[in-house]
Tab-separated table of C-alpha atoms and ligand atoms in Angstrom:
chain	number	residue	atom	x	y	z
F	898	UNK	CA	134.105	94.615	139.435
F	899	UNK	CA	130.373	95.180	138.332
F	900	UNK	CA	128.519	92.282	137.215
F	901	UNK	CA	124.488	91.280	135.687
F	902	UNK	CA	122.459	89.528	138.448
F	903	UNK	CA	119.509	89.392	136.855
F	904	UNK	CA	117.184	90.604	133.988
F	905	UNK	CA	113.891	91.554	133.470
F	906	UNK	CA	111.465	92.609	130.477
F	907	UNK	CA	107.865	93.692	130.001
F	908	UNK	CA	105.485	94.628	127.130
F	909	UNK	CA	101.868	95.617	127.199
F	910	UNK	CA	99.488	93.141	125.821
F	911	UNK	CA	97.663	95.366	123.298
F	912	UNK	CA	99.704	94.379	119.647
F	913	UNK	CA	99.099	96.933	116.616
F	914	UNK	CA	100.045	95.570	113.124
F	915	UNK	CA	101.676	97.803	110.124
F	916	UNK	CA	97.809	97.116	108.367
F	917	UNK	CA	96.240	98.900	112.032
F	918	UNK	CA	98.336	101.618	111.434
F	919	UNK	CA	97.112	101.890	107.603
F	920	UNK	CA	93.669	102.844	108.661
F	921	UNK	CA	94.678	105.005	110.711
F	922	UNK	CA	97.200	107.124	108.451
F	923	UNK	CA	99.055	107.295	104.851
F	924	UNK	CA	101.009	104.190	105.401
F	925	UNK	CA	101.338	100.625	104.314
F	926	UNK	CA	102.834	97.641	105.757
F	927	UNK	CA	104.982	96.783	102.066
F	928	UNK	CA	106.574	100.478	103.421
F	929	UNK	CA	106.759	100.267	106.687
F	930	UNK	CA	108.592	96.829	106.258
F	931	UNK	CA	110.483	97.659	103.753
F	932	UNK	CA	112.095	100.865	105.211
F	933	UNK	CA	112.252	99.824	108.743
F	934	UNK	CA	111.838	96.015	109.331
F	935	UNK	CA	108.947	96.567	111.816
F	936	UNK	CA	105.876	94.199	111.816
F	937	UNK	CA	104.291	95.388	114.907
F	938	UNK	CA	104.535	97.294	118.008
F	939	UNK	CA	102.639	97.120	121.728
F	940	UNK	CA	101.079	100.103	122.861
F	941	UNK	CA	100.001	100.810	126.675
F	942	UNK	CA	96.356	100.040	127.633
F	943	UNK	CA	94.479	103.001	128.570
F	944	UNK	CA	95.027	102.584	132.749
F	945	UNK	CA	99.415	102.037	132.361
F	946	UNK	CA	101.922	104.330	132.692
F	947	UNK	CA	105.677	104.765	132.627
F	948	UNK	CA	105.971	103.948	136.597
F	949	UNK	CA	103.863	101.146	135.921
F	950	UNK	CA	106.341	99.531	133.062
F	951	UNK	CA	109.489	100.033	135.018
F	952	UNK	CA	108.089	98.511	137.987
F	953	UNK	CA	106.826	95.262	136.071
F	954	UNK	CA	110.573	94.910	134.535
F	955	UNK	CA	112.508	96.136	137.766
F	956	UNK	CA	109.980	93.687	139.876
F	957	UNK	CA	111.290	90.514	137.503
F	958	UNK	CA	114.688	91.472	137.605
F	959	UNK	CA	114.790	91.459	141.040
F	960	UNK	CA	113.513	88.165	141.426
F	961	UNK	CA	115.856	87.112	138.458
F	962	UNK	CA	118.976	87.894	140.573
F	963	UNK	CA	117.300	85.857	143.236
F	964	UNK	CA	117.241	89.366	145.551
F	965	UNK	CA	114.338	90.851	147.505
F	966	UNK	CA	113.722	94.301	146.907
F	967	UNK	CA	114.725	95.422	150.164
F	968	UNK	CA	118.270	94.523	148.895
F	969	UNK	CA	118.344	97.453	146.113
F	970	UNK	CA	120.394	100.043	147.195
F	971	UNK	CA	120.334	102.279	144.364
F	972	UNK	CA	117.792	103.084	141.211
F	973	UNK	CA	118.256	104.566	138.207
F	974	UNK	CA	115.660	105.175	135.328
F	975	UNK	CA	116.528	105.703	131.996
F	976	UNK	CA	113.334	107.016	129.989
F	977	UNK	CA	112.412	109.934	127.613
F	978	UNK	CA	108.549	109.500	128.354
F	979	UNK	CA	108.092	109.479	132.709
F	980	UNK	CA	105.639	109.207	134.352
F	981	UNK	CA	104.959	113.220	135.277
F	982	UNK	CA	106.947	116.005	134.396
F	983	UNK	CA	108.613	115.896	138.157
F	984	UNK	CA	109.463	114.617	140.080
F	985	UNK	CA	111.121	111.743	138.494
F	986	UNK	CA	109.702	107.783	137.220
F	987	UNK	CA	112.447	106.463	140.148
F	988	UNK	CA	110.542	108.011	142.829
F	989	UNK	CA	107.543	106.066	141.605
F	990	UNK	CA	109.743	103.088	141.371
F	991	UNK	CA	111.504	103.552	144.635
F	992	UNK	CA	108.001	103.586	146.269
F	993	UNK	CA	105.604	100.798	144.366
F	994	UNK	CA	108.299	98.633	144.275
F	995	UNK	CA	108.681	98.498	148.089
F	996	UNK	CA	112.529	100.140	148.297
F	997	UNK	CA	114.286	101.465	150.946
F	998	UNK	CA	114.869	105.217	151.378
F	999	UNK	CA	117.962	104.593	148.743
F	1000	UNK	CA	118.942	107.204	146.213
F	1001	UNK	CA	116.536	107.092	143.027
F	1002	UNK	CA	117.047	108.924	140.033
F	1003	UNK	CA	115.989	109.861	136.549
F	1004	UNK	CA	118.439	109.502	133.453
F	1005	UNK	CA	116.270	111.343	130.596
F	1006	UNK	CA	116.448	112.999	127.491
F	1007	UNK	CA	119.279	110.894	126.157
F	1008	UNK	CA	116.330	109.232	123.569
F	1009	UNK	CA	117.472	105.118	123.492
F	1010	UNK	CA	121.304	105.603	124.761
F	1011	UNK	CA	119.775	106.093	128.093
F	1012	UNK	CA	119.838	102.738	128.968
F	1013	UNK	CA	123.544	102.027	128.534
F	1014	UNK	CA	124.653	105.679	129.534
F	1015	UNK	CA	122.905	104.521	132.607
F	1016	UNK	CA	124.666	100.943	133.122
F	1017	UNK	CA	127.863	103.002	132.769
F	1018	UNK	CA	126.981	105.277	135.831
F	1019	UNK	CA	126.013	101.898	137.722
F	1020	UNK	CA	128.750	99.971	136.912
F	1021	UNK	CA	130.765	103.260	138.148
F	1022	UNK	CA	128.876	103.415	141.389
F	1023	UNK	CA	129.390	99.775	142.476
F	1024	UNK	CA	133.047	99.979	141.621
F	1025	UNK	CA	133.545	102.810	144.127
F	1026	UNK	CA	131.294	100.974	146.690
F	1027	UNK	CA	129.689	97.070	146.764
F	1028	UNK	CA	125.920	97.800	146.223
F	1029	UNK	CA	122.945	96.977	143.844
F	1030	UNK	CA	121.865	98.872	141.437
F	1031	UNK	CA	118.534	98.388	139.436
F	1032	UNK	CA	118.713	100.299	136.406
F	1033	UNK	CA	115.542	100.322	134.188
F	1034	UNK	CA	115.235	101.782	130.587
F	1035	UNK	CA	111.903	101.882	130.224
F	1036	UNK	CA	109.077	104.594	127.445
F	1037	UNK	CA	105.747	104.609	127.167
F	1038	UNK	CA	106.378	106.870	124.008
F	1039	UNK	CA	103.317	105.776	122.002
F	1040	UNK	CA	101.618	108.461	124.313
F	1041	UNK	CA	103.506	111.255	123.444
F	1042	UNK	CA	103.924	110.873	119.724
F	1043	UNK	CA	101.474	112.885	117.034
F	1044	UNK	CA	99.748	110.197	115.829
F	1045	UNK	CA	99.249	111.789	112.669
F	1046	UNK	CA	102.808	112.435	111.625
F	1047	UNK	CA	102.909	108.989	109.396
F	1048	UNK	CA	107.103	109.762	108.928
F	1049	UNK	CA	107.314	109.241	113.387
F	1050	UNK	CA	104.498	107.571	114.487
F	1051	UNK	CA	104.557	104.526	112.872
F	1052	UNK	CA	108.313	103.790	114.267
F	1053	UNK	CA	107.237	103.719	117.977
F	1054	UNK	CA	106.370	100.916	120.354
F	1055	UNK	CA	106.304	100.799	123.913
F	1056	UNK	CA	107.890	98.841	126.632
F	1057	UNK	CA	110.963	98.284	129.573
F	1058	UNK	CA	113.618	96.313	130.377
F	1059	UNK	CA	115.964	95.998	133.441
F	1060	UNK	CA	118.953	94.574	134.810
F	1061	UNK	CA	120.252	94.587	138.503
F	1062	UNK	CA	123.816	95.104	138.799
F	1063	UNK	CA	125.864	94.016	141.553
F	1064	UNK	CA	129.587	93.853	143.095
F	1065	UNK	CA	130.187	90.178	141.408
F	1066	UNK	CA	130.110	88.782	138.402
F	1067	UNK	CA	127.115	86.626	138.717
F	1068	UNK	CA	125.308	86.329	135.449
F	1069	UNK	CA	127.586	88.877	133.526
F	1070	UNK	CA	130.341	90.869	133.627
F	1071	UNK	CA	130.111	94.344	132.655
F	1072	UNK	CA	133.840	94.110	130.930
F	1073	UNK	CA	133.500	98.266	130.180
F	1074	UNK	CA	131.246	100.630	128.410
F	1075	UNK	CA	131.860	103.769	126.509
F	1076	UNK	CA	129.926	106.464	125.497
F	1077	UNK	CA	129.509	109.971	123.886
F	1078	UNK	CA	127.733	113.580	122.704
F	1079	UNK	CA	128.025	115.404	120.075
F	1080	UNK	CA	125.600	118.484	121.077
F	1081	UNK	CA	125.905	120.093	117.753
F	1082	UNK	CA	123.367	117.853	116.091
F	1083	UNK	CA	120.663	118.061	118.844
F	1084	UNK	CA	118.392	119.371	116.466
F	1085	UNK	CA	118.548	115.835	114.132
F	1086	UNK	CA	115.907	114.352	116.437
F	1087	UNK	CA	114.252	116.649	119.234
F	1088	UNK	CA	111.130	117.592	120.642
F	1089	UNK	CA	111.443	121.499	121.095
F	1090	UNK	CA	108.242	121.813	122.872
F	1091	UNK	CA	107.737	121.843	127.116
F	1092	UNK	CA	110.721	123.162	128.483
F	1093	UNK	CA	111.877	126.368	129.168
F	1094	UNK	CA	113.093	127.455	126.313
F	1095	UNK	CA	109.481	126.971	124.719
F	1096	UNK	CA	106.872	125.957	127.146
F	1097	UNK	CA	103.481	124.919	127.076
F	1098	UNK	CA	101.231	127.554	126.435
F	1099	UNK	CA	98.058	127.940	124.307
F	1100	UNK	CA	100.345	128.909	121.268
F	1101	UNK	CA	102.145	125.595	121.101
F	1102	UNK	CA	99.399	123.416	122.467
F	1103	UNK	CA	97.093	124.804	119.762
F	1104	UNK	CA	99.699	124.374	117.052
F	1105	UNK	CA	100.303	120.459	118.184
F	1106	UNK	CA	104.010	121.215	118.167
F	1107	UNK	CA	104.186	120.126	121.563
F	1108	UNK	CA	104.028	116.372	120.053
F	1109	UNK	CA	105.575	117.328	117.078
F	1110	UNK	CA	109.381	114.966	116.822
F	1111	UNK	CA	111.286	116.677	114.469
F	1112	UNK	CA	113.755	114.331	112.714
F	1113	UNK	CA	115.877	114.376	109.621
F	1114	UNK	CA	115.602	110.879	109.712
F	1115	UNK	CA	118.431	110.461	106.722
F	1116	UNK	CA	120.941	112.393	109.432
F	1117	UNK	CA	119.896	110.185	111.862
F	1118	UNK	CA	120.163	106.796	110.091
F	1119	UNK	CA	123.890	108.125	109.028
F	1120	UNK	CA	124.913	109.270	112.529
F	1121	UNK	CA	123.178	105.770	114.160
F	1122	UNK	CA	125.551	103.506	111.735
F	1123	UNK	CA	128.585	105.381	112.681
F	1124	UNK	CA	128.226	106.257	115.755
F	1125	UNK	CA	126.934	102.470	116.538
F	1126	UNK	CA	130.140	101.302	114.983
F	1127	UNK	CA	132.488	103.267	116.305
F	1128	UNK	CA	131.173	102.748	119.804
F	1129	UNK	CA	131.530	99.383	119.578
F	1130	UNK	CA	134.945	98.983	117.891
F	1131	UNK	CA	136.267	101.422	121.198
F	1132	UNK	CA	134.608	99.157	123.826
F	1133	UNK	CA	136.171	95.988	122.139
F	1134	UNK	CA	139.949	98.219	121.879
F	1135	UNK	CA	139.370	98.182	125.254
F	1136	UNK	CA	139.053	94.896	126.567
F	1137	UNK	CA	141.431	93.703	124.104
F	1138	UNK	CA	139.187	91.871	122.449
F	1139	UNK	CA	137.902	91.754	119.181
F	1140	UNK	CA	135.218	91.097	116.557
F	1141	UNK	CA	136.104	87.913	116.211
F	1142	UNK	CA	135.616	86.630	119.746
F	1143	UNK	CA	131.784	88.363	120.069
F	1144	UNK	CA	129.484	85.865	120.384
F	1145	UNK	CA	126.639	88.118	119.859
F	1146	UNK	CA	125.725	92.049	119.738
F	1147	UNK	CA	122.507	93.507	120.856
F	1148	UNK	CA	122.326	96.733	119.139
F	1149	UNK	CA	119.583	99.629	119.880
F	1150	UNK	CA	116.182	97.905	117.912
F	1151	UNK	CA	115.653	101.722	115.678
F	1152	UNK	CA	115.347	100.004	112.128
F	1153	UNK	CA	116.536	96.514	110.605
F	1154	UNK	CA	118.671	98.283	107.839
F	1155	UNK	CA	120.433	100.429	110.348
F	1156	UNK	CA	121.222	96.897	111.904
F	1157	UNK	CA	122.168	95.175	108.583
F	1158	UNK	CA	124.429	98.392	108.372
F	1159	UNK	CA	126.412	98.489	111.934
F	1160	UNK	CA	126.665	94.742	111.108
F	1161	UNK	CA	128.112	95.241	107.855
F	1162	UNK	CA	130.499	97.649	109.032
F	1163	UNK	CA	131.735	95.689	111.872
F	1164	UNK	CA	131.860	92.358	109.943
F	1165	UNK	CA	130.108	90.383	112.178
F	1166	UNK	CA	127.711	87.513	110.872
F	1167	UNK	CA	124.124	87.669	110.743
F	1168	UNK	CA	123.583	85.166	113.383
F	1169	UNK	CA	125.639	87.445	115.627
F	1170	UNK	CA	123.383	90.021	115.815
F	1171	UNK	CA	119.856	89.952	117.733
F	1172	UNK	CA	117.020	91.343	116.489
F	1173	UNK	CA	113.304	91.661	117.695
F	1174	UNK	CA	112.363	95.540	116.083
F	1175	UNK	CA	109.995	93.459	113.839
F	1176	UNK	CA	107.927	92.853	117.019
F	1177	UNK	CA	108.193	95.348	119.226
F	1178	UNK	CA	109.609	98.944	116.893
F	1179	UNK	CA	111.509	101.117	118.211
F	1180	UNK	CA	111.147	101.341	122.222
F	1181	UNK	CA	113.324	104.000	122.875
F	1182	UNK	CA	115.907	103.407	126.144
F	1183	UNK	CA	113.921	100.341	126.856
F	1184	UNK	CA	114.950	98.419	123.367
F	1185	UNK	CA	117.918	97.282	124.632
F	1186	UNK	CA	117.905	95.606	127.880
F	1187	UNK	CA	113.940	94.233	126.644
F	1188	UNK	CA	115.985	92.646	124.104
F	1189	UNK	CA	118.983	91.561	126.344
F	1190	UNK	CA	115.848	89.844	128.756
F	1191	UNK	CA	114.666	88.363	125.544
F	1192	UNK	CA	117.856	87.042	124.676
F	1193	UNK	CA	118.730	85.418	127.937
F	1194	UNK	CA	115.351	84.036	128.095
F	1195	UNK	CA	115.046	82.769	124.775
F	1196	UNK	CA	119.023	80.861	125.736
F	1197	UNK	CA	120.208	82.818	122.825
F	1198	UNK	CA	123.416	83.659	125.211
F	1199	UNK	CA	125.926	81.060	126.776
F	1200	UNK	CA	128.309	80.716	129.574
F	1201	UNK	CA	131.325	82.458	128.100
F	1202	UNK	CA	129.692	84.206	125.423
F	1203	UNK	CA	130.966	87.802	124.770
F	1204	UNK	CA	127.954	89.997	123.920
F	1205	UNK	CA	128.092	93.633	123.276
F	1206	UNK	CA	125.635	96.311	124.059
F	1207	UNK	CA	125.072	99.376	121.313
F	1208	UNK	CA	122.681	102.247	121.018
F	1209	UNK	CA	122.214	105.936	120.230
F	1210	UNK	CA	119.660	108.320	120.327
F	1211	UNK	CA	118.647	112.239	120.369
F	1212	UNK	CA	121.199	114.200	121.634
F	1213	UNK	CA	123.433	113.271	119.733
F	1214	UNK	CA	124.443	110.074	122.313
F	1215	UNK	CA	125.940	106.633	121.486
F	1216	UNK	CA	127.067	104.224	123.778
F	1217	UNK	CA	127.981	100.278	123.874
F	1218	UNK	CA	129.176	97.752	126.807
F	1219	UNK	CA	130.889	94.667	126.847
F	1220	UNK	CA	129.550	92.019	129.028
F	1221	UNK	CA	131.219	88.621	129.473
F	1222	UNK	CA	128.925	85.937	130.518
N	25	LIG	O1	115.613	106.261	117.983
N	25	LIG	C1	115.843	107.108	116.889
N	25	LIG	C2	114.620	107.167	116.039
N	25	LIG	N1	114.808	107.472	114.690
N	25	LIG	C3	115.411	106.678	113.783
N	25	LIG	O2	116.016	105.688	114.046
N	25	LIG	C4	115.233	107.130	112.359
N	25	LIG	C5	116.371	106.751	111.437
N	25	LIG	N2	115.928	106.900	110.069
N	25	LIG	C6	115.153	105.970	109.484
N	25	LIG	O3	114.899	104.931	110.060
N	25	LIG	C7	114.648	106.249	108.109
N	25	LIG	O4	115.204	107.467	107.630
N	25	LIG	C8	113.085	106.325	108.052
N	25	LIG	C9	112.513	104.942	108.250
N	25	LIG	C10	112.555	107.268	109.119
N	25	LIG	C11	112.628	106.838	106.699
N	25	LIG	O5	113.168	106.028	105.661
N	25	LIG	P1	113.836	106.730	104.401
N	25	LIG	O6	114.222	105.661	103.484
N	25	LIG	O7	114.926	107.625	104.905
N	25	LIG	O8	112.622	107.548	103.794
N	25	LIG	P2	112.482	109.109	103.546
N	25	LIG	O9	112.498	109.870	104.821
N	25	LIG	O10	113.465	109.493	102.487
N	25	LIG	O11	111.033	109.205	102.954
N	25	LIG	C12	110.739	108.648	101.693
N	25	LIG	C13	109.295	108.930	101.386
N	25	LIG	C14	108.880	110.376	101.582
N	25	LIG	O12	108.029	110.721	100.512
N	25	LIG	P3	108.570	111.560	99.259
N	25	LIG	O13	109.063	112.843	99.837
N	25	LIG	O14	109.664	110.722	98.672
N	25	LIG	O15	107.370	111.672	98.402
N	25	LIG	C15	108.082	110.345	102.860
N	25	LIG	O16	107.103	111.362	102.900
N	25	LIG	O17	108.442	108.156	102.256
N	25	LIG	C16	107.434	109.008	102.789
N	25	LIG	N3	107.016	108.471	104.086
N	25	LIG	C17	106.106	107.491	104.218
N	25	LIG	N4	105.387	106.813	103.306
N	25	LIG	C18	104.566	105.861	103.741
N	25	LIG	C19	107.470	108.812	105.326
N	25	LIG	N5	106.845	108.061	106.247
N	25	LIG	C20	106.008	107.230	105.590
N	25	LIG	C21	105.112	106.226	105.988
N	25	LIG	N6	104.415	105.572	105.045
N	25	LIG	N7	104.935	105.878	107.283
């Protein structure tokens, strides 16, 4: 048994409006709006970082499950966008936050599955032995973007969320959670630039490539809907439940019409499905447990409520959870 003690969220003050982002490049908010559903996004003051994100959304979460932190046994990060290249945003965590020597680690490069890829491991890890696990998905991506590429930039926000999970069922039960790869279309949304395979060098630093995010965004809209759906049809099969009987799904925050689209496909109501990617974009591995927080705290979820969990990102990687409050 793995269960939700507590939840946590955080977003930088600083808001930037589809009209900011006009002045800035080729844009408008009638097209940002109308192709995405985004409003706004927050964007990291000058003096944060990705260490400094997780630890403001691991910090409430802890005191959410009415812990201390010296009662974490385990940390994992899910981001795309740490803190340094190594070692890892979890050692920063493990540290500022006050943690025993427990094992921290990094989940990255799974783009915004890494979040429930990494509740899967967690919920695996207390199952084979009673501990608590603070997982955090967390990007401070609106660093790392090119800020001129109009067709990426303007998707972006930044921001964390976190959830402590635990051997009981206190808040929620995490029910199950599936996920999965398909390698072969890695190249649908990737940033080729600072690994090994091409590393930073004057070349690619002079070129910009190095912030370049190369996406076939059509490709990616298709493979989000279906991979979305399908995720989440398995993780119901598997807790015999079924559309029916969800209370309310809390899918990856990429784009409202790939939302109107997994909903459409699963038949599940409007008011089933939350959405905040009007406020805060796309936030990468930290979209969906900010927006589980924001749920919870806005009493959009009930004793007995079945919600379900759903994301994907680069790699290609979907995932979903069931968790039964
Ligand atoms: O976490 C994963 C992140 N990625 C995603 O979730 C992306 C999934 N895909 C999408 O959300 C959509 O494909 C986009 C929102 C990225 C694009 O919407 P679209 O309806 O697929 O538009 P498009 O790519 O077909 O572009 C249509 C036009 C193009 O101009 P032309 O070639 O028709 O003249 C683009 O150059 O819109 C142009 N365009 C823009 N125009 C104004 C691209 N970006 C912008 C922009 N403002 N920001």
């Amino acid at each position: 048994m793995a269960g939700i003690l507590g939840f946590g969220g955080y977003v930088p003050e600083r808001v930037m409006t589809n009209d900011d982002w006009s002045k800035l490049v080729d844009t408008t908010d009638e097209w940002i709006t109308s192709r995405t559903g985004i409003k706004e996004r927050r964007i990291a003051a000058e003096d944060e970082s990705t260490a400094d994100f997780a630890c403001h959304a691991g910090s409430r979460a802890i005191v959410d499950s009415g812990l201390t932190p010296g009662d974490i046994d385990e940390v994992i990060v899910a981001t795309d966008t740490p803190e340094v290249y190594t070692p890892d945003t979890a050692s920063f965590v493990q540290t500022r936050l006050g943690l025993r020597e427990i094992p921290a680690f990094d989940l990255g490069g799974s783009g915004c599955a890494g979040f429930v890829q990494a509740l899967d491991v967690a919920r695996a890890r207390v199952a084979l032995s009673p501990k608590n696990v603070l997982v955090i998905g967390v990007e401070v991506i609106t660093r790392l973007i090119d800020w001129e590429d109009r067709a990426t930039a303007v998707l972006f926000g930044d921001g964390a969320g976190a959830v402590v999970i635990g051997p009981e069922r206190a808040k929620a039960e995490v029910l199950d959670v599936v996920a999965g790869t398909d390698g072969s279309k890695a190249g649908i949304l990737t940033l080729t630039t600072g690994g090994t395979h091409r590393p930073f060098n004057a070349e690619t630093l002079a070129s910009g490539e190095y912030k370049t995010l190369t996406m076939n965004g059509q490709e990616v809209f298709r493979e989000a809907v279906r991979r979305m759906s399908q995720a989440t049809t398995e993780v119901l099969a598997n807790t015999g439940k079924s559309v029916d009987d969800v209370a309310l799904v809390i899918p990856h925050q990429a784009n409202k019409r790939i939302i109107d689209a997994v909903r459409k496909k699963l038949g599940v109501d409007d008011s089933k499905v939350y959405v905040n990617v009007h406020a805060y974009g796309n936030t990468g591995s930290a979209s969906v447990p900010l927006a589980l927080s924001e749920a919870v705290g806005q009493g959009a979820i009930s004793e007995g409520d079945l919600v379900i969990l759903t994301a994907f990102g680069a790699g290609f990687h979907w995932a979903a959870a069931a968790l039964q409050f």
